[in-house]
Structure formats: structure tokens, C-alpha cells
Coordinates of C-alpha atoms and ligand atoms in Angstrom, one line a residue:
M1 CA 0.0 0.0 0.0
A2 CA 2.8 2.4 1.0
S3 CA 4.6 1.9 -2.3
E4 CA 1.4 2.4 -4.3
M5 CA 1.1 5.7 -2.5
S6 CA 4.5 6.7 -4.0
L7 CA 2.7 7.2 -7.3
L8 CA 0.8 10.0 -5.8
K9 CA 2.2 13.5 -6.0
P10 CA 0.9 16.8 -4.9
V11 CA -1.5 18.3 -7.5
S12 CA -0.9 21.4 -9.3
K13 CA -3.3 23.6 -11.2
F14 CA -1.1 22.9 -14.3
C15 CA -1.7 19.1 -13.9
P16 CA -1.2 17.8 -17.4
K17 CA -3.6 14.9 -17.0
F18 CA -6.6 17.1 -17.5
S19 CA -5.7 18.6 -20.8
P20 CA -8.5 20.1 -22.8
N21 CA -7.1 18.0 -25.7
T22 CA -9.4 15.1 -25.6
I23 CA -8.8 11.5 -26.5
K24 CA -11.9 11.4 -28.6
P25 CA -13.3 14.5 -30.3
N26 CA -16.8 13.8 -28.8
S27 CA -15.5 13.3 -25.3
P28 CA -16.3 16.0 -22.8
S29 CA -13.2 18.0 -22.0
H30 CA -13.7 18.0 -18.3
F31 CA -12.1 14.8 -17.2
T32 CA -10.0 13.4 -20.0
F33 CA -6.2 13.2 -19.9
K34 CA -3.3 12.6 -22.1
V35 CA -0.7 9.9 -21.4
S36 CA 1.3 10.8 -24.5
S37 CA 4.8 12.3 -24.4
S38 CA 3.4 15.7 -25.2
A39 CA 2.3 15.8 -21.6
T40 CA 5.9 16.1 -20.6
T41 CA 6.0 19.7 -21.8
T42 CA 4.1 21.0 -18.7
P43 CA 5.9 22.2 -15.6
I44 CA 4.4 19.6 -13.3
T45 CA 5.8 16.7 -15.3
T46 CA 9.2 18.3 -15.5
K47 CA 9.1 18.6 -11.8
A48 CA 7.8 15.1 -11.4
K49 CA 10.6 13.8 -13.6
K50 CA 13.1 14.9 -11.1
A51 CA 11.2 13.5 -8.2
P52 CA 12.4 10.1 -7.1
K53 CA 9.9 7.5 -8.2
Q54 CA 9.7 3.9 -7.2
A55 CA 8.2 1.2 -9.3
P56 CA 4.8 0.3 -7.8
K57 CA 4.8 -2.8 -5.7
E58 CA 3.3 -5.7 -7.6
T59 CA 1.2 -7.9 -5.4
L60 CA -1.2 -10.7 -6.3
L61 CA -4.1 -8.4 -5.1
A62 CA -3.1 -5.2 -6.8
P63 CA -5.1 -3.9 -9.8
R64 CA -3.4 -5.3 -12.9
F65 CA -2.5 -4.1 -16.3
Y66 CA -3.0 -6.5 -19.1
T67 CA -1.6 -7.1 -22.5
T68 CA -2.4 -9.9 -25.0
D69 CA -1.5 -11.5 -28.3
F70 CA -2.7 -8.9 -30.7
D71 CA -2.0 -11.0 -33.8
E72 CA -4.3 -13.7 -32.5
M73 CA -6.9 -11.1 -31.8
E74 CA -6.7 -9.9 -35.3
T75 CA -7.3 -13.5 -36.6
L76 CA -10.2 -14.0 -34.2
F77 CA -12.0 -10.9 -35.5
N78 CA -11.3 -11.4 -39.1
T79 CA -14.7 -11.8 -40.7
E80 CA -13.2 -13.8 -43.6
I81 CA -11.9 -16.4 -41.1
N82 CA -14.5 -16.4 -38.4
K83 CA -18.0 -16.7 -39.8
N84 CA -19.6 -16.6 -36.4
L85 CA -19.1 -12.9 -36.1
N86 CA -22.5 -11.5 -36.1
E87 CA -21.9 -8.2 -37.9
A88 CA -25.5 -6.9 -37.4
E89 CA -25.1 -7.4 -33.6
F90 CA -21.8 -5.6 -33.5
E91 CA -23.2 -2.8 -35.7
A92 CA -26.0 -2.3 -33.2
L93 CA -23.6 -2.3 -30.3
L94 CA -21.5 0.3 -32.0
Q95 CA -24.6 2.5 -32.5
E96 CA -25.2 2.2 -28.8
F97 CA -21.7 3.2 -27.8
K98 CA -21.8 6.1 -30.3
T99 CA -25.0 7.4 -28.6
D100 CA -22.6 8.1 -25.7
Y101 CA -25.2 8.2 -22.9
N102 CA -22.8 9.6 -20.3
Q103 CA -21.3 12.3 -22.5
T104 CA -22.3 15.0 -20.0
H105 CA -22.6 12.9 -16.9
F106 CA -19.2 13.4 -15.4
V107 CA -19.4 17.0 -14.4
R108 CA -18.2 18.0 -11.0
N109 CA -19.4 20.6 -8.6
K110 CA -18.2 22.3 -5.5
E111 CA -19.6 19.6 -3.2
F112 CA -16.6 17.4 -3.9
K113 CA -13.9 19.7 -2.4
E114 CA -16.1 20.5 0.5
A115 CA -16.9 16.8 1.3
A116 CA -13.2 15.9 0.9
D117 CA -12.2 18.7 3.4
K118 CA -14.6 17.2 5.9
L119 CA -13.1 13.7 5.6
Q120 CA -10.3 13.5 8.2
G121 CA -8.3 11.0 10.0
P122 CA -8.1 7.3 9.0
L123 CA -11.2 7.5 6.7
R124 CA -9.5 10.2 4.7
Q125 CA -6.5 8.0 4.0
I126 CA -8.8 5.1 3.1
F127 CA -10.8 7.2 0.7
V128 CA -7.6 8.3 -1.0
E129 CA -6.7 4.6 -1.4
F130 CA -10.1 3.8 -2.8
L131 CA -9.8 6.5 -5.4
E132 CA -6.3 5.5 -6.3
R133 CA -7.1 1.8 -6.7
S134 CA -10.3 2.5 -8.6
C135 CA -8.4 5.0 -10.9
T136 CA -5.7 2.4 -11.6
A137 CA -8.2 -0.3 -12.4
E138 CA -10.2 2.1 -14.8
F139 CA -7.0 3.3 -16.4
S140 CA -5.9 -0.3 -17.0
G141 CA -9.1 -0.9 -19.0
F142 CA -8.4 2.3 -20.9
L143 CA -4.9 1.2 -22.0
L144 CA -6.0 -2.3 -23.1
Y145 CA -9.1 -1.1 -25.0
K146 CA -7.2 1.7 -26.7
E147 CA -4.6 -0.7 -28.0
L148 CA -7.2 -3.2 -29.1
G149 CA -9.0 -0.4 -30.9
R150 CA -5.8 0.5 -32.7
R151 CA -4.7 -3.0 -33.6
L152 CA -8.1 -4.2 -34.9
K153 CA -8.8 -1.2 -37.1
K154 CA -7.9 -2.9 -40.4
T155 CA -9.2 -6.4 -39.6
N156 CA -12.6 -5.4 -38.1
P157 CA -13.3 -1.7 -38.1
V158 CA -16.6 -2.1 -36.2
V159 CA -15.2 -4.1 -33.3
A160 CA -12.2 -1.7 -33.3
E161 CA -14.3 1.4 -33.0
I162 CA -16.3 -0.2 -30.1
F163 CA -13.0 -0.8 -28.3
S164 CA -12.0 2.8 -29.0
L165 CA -15.3 4.0 -27.6
M166 CA -14.9 1.8 -24.5
S167 CA -11.5 3.3 -23.9
R168 CA -13.2 6.7 -24.1
D169 CA -15.5 5.6 -21.3
E170 CA -12.6 4.2 -19.2
A171 CA -10.6 7.4 -19.7
R172 CA -13.5 9.4 -18.4
H173 CA -13.9 7.1 -15.4
A174 CA -10.2 7.2 -14.6
G175 CA -10.1 10.9 -15.1
F176 CA -13.1 11.5 -12.8
L177 CA -11.4 9.5 -10.1
N178 CA -8.2 11.3 -10.6
K179 CA -10.0 14.6 -10.3
G180 CA -11.4 13.2 -7.0
L181 CA -7.8 12.7 -5.9
S182 CA -7.3 16.4 -6.5
D183 CA -9.8 17.2 -3.9
F184 CA -7.3 15.6 -1.5
N185 CA -4.5 17.6 -3.1
L186 CA -3.2 14.6 -4.9
A187 CA -3.0 13.2 -8.4
L188 CA -2.1 9.9 -9.8
D189 CA 0.7 10.1 -12.3
L190 CA -0.9 8.0 -15.1
G191 CA 1.9 8.6 -17.6
F192 CA 4.4 7.2 -15.1
L193 CA 2.0 4.4 -14.2
T194 CA 1.8 3.4 -17.9
K195 CA 5.5 3.0 -18.1
A196 CA 6.3 1.7 -14.6
R197 CA 3.6 -0.9 -14.2
K198 CA 4.3 -4.5 -15.1
Y199 CA 1.9 -5.9 -17.7
T200 CA 0.3 -9.3 -17.2
F201 CA 0.1 -11.3 -20.5
F202 CA -3.1 -13.2 -21.1
K203 CA -4.0 -15.0 -24.3
P204 CA -7.1 -13.5 -25.9
K205 CA -9.3 -16.3 -24.6
F206 CA -8.3 -15.4 -21.0
I207 CA -8.6 -11.7 -21.7
F208 CA -12.2 -12.3 -22.6
Y209 CA -13.0 -14.2 -19.4
A210 CA -11.0 -11.7 -17.2
T211 CA -12.4 -8.5 -18.7
Y212 CA -16.0 -9.7 -18.9
L213 CA -15.8 -10.6 -15.2
S214 CA -14.1 -7.3 -14.2
E215 CA -16.7 -5.3 -16.1
K216 CA -19.7 -7.2 -14.6
I217 CA -18.2 -7.2 -11.1
G218 CA -17.5 -3.5 -11.5
Y219 CA -21.2 -3.0 -12.5
W220 CA -22.4 -4.8 -9.4
R221 CA -20.1 -3.0 -7.1
Y222 CA -21.0 0.4 -8.3
I223 CA -24.8 -0.2 -8.5
S224 CA -24.8 -1.9 -5.0
I225 CA -23.0 1.1 -3.4
Y226 CA -25.2 3.5 -5.2
R227 CA -28.4 1.8 -4.1
H228 CA -27.2 1.4 -0.5
L229 CA -26.3 5.1 -0.3
K230 CA -29.5 6.2 -1.9
A231 CA -31.4 4.3 0.9
N232 CA -29.0 5.5 3.6
P233 CA -28.1 9.0 2.6
E234 CA -26.5 9.7 6.0
Y235 CA -23.5 7.7 4.8
Q236 CA -23.1 9.7 1.6
C237 CA -19.8 11.4 2.7
Y238 CA -18.4 12.1 -0.7
P239 CA -20.4 12.9 -3.9
I240 CA -18.6 10.6 -6.3
F241 CA -21.0 7.8 -5.3
K242 CA -24.0 9.8 -6.7
Y243 CA -22.5 9.3 -10.1
F244 CA -22.4 5.5 -9.9
E245 CA -25.9 4.9 -11.2
N246 CA -25.1 6.1 -14.7
W247 CA -21.4 5.2 -14.5
C248 CA -22.2 1.5 -13.8
Q249 CA -24.3 1.4 -17.0
D250 CA -21.0 2.0 -18.9
E251 CA -19.5 -1.0 -17.2
N252 CA -22.6 -3.1 -18.0
R253 CA -22.4 -2.2 -21.7
H254 CA -18.7 -3.1 -21.7
G255 CA -19.5 -6.5 -20.2
D256 CA -22.3 -7.0 -22.7
F257 CA -19.9 -6.3 -25.6
F258 CA -17.5 -9.0 -24.2
S259 CA -20.5 -11.3 -24.0
A260 CA -21.1 -10.7 -27.7
L261 CA -17.4 -11.2 -28.4
M262 CA -17.4 -14.5 -26.7
K263 CA -20.5 -15.7 -28.5
A264 CA -18.6 -15.0 -31.7
Q265 CA -15.9 -17.3 -30.4
P266 CA -17.9 -20.3 -29.3
Q267 CA -14.7 -22.5 -29.0
F268 CA -14.0 -20.5 -25.9
L269 CA -17.3 -21.5 -24.3
N270 CA -18.4 -24.9 -25.4
D271 CA -15.8 -27.5 -24.4
W272 CA -14.6 -29.0 -21.1
K273 CA -11.5 -26.8 -21.0
A274 CA -13.7 -23.7 -21.2
K275 CA -15.7 -24.9 -18.2
L276 CA -12.5 -25.4 -16.2
W277 CA -11.1 -22.0 -17.1
S278 CA -14.4 -20.2 -16.6
R279 CA -14.6 -21.6 -13.0
F280 CA -11.0 -20.7 -12.5
F281 CA -11.4 -17.1 -13.5
C282 CA -14.6 -16.6 -11.5
L283 CA -12.9 -18.0 -8.4
S284 CA -9.8 -15.8 -8.9
V285 CA -11.9 -12.7 -9.4
Y286 CA -14.1 -13.4 -6.4
V287 CA -11.3 -14.4 -4.0
T288 CA -9.2 -11.4 -5.0
M289 CA -12.0 -9.0 -4.3
Y290 CA -12.9 -10.6 -1.0
L291 CA -9.3 -10.6 0.3
N292 CA -8.8 -7.1 -0.9
D293 CA -11.9 -5.7 0.6
C294 CA -11.5 -7.6 3.9
Q295 CA -8.2 -5.6 4.3
R296 CA -10.1 -2.4 3.9
T297 CA -13.2 -2.9 6.0
A298 CA -12.8 0.7 7.4
F299 CA -13.8 2.0 4.0
Y300 CA -16.9 -0.1 3.7
E301 CA -17.9 0.5 7.3
G302 CA -17.2 4.2 6.6
I303 CA -20.1 4.2 4.1
G304 CA -22.3 2.1 6.3
L305 CA -21.7 -1.3 4.7
D306 CA -20.8 -4.7 6.1
T307 CA -17.8 -5.6 4.0
K308 CA -18.4 -9.3 3.8
E309 CA -22.2 -9.0 3.3
F310 CA -21.5 -6.4 0.5
D311 CA -18.9 -8.6 -1.1
M312 CA -21.1 -11.7 -1.0
H313 CA -24.0 -9.8 -2.5
V314 CA -21.7 -8.6 -5.4
I315 CA -20.3 -12.1 -5.8
I316 CA -23.7 -13.8 -6.0
E317 CA -25.1 -11.2 -8.4
T318 CA -22.0 -11.3 -10.6
N319 CA -22.1 -15.0 -10.6
R320 CA -25.8 -15.1 -11.7
T321 CA -25.0 -12.7 -14.5
T322 CA -21.9 -14.6 -15.6
A323 CA -23.8 -17.9 -15.6
R324 CA -25.8 -16.6 -18.6
I325 CA -22.6 -16.8 -20.8
F326 CA -19.9 -18.9 -19.1
P327 CA -20.4 -22.7 -19.4
A328 CA -19.8 -23.3 -15.7
V329 CA -19.5 -21.1 -12.7
P330 CA -18.7 -21.9 -9.0
D331 CA -21.6 -22.6 -6.7
V332 CA -21.1 -19.3 -4.7
E333 CA -24.5 -19.7 -3.0
N334 CA -23.5 -22.8 -1.3
P335 CA -22.7 -21.7 2.4
E336 CA -19.5 -23.7 2.2
F337 CA -18.2 -21.3 -0.4
K338 CA -18.3 -18.3 2.0
R339 CA -16.9 -20.4 4.8
K340 CA -13.9 -21.2 2.5
L341 CA -13.5 -17.4 1.7
D342 CA -13.5 -16.6 5.4
R343 CA -10.8 -19.1 6.1
M344 CA -8.8 -17.6 3.3
V345 CA -9.2 -14.2 4.9
V346 CA -7.8 -15.6 8.2
I347 CA -4.8 -17.1 6.4
N348 CA -4.2 -14.0 4.4
N349 CA -4.2 -11.9 7.5
K350 CA -1.5 -14.1 9.0
L351 CA 0.5 -13.7 5.8
I352 CA 0.2 -9.9 6.0
A353 CA 1.3 -10.1 9.7
V354 CA 4.4 -12.1 8.7
N355 CA 5.2 -9.6 5.9
E356 CA 4.9 -6.7 8.3
S357 CA 6.9 -8.3 11.0
D358 CA 10.5 -7.5 11.9
D359 CA 11.8 -11.0 11.2
I360 CA 14.7 -11.5 9.0
P361 CA 13.9 -12.6 5.4
L362 CA 14.8 -16.2 6.0
V363 CA 12.4 -16.5 9.0
K364 CA 9.7 -14.7 7.1
N365 CA 10.1 -17.1 4.2
L366 CA 9.9 -20.1 6.5
K367 CA 6.7 -18.8 8.1
R368 CA 5.2 -18.1 4.7
I369 CA 5.5 -21.7 3.5
P370 CA 2.8 -23.3 5.6
L371 CA 0.5 -20.3 5.2
G372 CA 1.0 -20.3 1.5
A373 CA 0.2 -24.0 1.4
A374 CA -2.9 -23.5 3.5
L375 CA -4.2 -20.8 1.2
A376 CA -3.5 -22.8 -1.9
S377 CA -5.3 -25.8 -0.4
E378 CA -8.4 -23.7 0.5
L379 CA -8.4 -22.3 -3.1
L380 CA -8.1 -25.7 -4.6
A381 CA -10.9 -27.0 -2.3
A382 CA -13.1 -24.1 -3.4
Y383 CA -12.3 -24.8 -7.1
L384 CA -13.2 -28.5 -6.6
M385 CA -16.6 -27.8 -5.1
P386 CA -19.3 -29.1 -7.4
P387 CA -19.9 -26.2 -9.9
I388 CA -23.0 -25.0 -11.6
E389 CA -23.4 -26.0 -15.2
S390 CA -24.5 -22.9 -17.0
G391 CA -24.3 -20.9 -20.2
S392 CA -26.6 -20.2 -23.1
V393 CA -28.2 -23.1 -24.9
D394 CA -27.7 -21.6 -28.3
F395 CA -24.0 -22.1 -28.3
A396 CA -24.4 -25.8 -29.3
E397 CA -25.5 -24.8 -32.7
F398 CA -22.4 -22.6 -33.2
E399 CA -20.1 -25.5 -32.8
P400 CA -20.0 -27.0 -36.3
Q401 CA -19.7 -23.6 -37.8
V402 CA -16.3 -22.7 -36.5
V403 CA -14.0 -22.1 -39.5
Y404 CA -10.3 -22.1 -39.2
Ligands
FE2_501 FE1 -14.9 2.0 -16.1
FE2_502 FE1 -15.6 -0.8 -18.2

């Protein structure tokens, strides 16, 4: 956490990340940013260049940046090769993205700064961390979608444009969160983050599973927080949550697009390997969120939520949504699933205590071994729980049509 904070620097009114030069011509200028080298011409970046910067600490639970095999992506979306690509469906999706429902949604007001000034003590620090992690996650989507939009332009202009429009959305989300950090006199150096962060490579098939899940879980997290705060306005301590209702619709649309992409690649959904990988990705995403959030209960309690209850609600809803497209999902509504998650939290807390102890590295490593093994065995046991067979029945008819 501390090393992630090293990415934050005091904000300046010349902050280059909110340049009026927008990424897309139809984007609102308020909250877009540039990560190109041209940003380095501004005073703040020159100053930032001189400041000592550490690479962010990569942990299993930190928000990740992804890259993929773009050549394989081009093949997958070549309409000459893949006859499953439903061009009418993608054209309709493109029109929806072009409509740009949230073009004027992300407009700030003076409530933000006033609310931030009232947040003091540990809650203030936790809010900053929430904004920072959310901004990093949104920005990660921006980078991946932007690159996919660029690389698929020739092969499949419609799919490419949708990716570009999704990167527009993610840029807005990340920019809005970063602007939130400015209420706390901080800004995330996104240009530095782009260069310094390690990128996790996933084959296209795994990119589809991972991004579909992160969009849908993002939708359920945002909408659940929004609904809770609407019903309990006394916990509405920072106005960013009021924007979540429309915001989460962006994430929902992004998820639906990945759903359409996966339908166009039925080989990723209709065999036994797809079932094993689907369950694996669901479990990874749910466990990561649960362990992450259980380390930050003060944030959820600060907005009047019970962390574990909130997470289970999000996991169950995400799993139900995911079951419409993935061929198998974990049985998260089985009480044993939550018991396993809770045991993982206990082990993870012990691991954190070891990491934070003053022991010499050798002793730390020796203490980590049994805890790592215990965590792995809980994970494996959760993975081996009887799954739920799911997915859409119409995939079967796609199977003989795959052309390679
Ligand atoms: Fe987003
Ligand atoms: Fe998204």
C-alpha cells in the first residue's frame, strides 16, 4: 500500500492529465487526460521527472494491467476467417456506444472539495486509497481497449471502433477518479504508471474471461454502493457515489460487448476446457475481491456497509449474470463457499502479519511456506466444489460452424 502511494504526488493547477485536448473528439473536455509524451512539456511533469519514483509494488491483489497476443486477436476478429461474427449485432452495439449516454454525466461541482475537506483521520486515507485503486483499475481498461481499438482497425473496423469508444469511457472514469484525488490535493501520475507498471500477459481467450468478469463485477459493485447510499443518505460522505448509477451502465455495456465477443468465439465457451477456465477465472476474481476488501473494512464501514455482506452480494449477483454466458460457474450460493472465503481471509491476515513483522527474510520465508500452502489448499478445495453448469443453450448450434 505504501509503495502504491509513492505514485501520488501533490497536485498542481497545471496538472497535465486534464488537458483540454481530448482523446476522442466527442469526449467532454472536463475529465480526459493525455498519457502521450506531449504531456511532458508541462511544468508539473518536468518537476515530477526529477522526483524520485519507485516502481509500484506488484502484489497478487493489486489492480493489474493486461496485454495480449494482438496478432491472434486480429485473426479472431477477421470476418473472412470467423463466420460466427454477427456483424449486425456488433453494428447495433456500435450505435449504442456512439450514442454516448454519459457524455455530459461526469461534471463535477463544489460539493466534492467541501466533502473531501470534511473527511479527516483514517477515513480520509482510506478514501484516497479507494480513489487511487479505482483509478488504476479504470486506467488499466483504458490502456487495453485503446490498444485493441488501434490494432483491430484494419481487420474489423466495427469491433475496433467499439474498443476505442470503450477506452473513451474508461478514460472518463479514470479521469473523474483522478480529479477526485485532486480534492485531496493529490494526483495519480498516469503517464508514469503506464511505463512503470508490469503488464500481465493473457492469451485472448483469457482476456475475454477476465475482462468480462471485471466489467460485470464493476457494474455490481457500483450499483450496489449507489443503491445502498440512496437508501441510507446519512453515509453519503463524498459525492462521487452519486455518479455511480449512470457510470455503472457503462460497465454493464462493456460487459455485454464482451459477452457478444465470446458468443462469436464459441470455441472459448463450449468445451470441457472452457468450463474449467471459466470456473478458475470466476474463483480468482471473487477471491481477489474478497481478500482485498477484507483488508479495507474501514472504507466499507465508513459508508455504512458490512464488508463481507456487501462482497457476498456482489459475488452472488456477478455469478448469476456470468452464468448466462460462461459454461460453468462456482456454486457461490453454497454456504460452504463463504466459509472457505472466510478461512482464506484468516490465512491472508496471517500472511500480512508475517510480511509486516520485523523478522529477518529467512524467517519470514519459512513462516510463509505453511500459510501459502494452506491458502493454496483452500483455493483448490473451493475450485473443486461441485460447480453449476451454465451458459446459453444456443452455443451448441455454433459448434460445427467454427471455421479455421
Ligand atoms: Fe470503467
Ligand atoms: Fe468498463
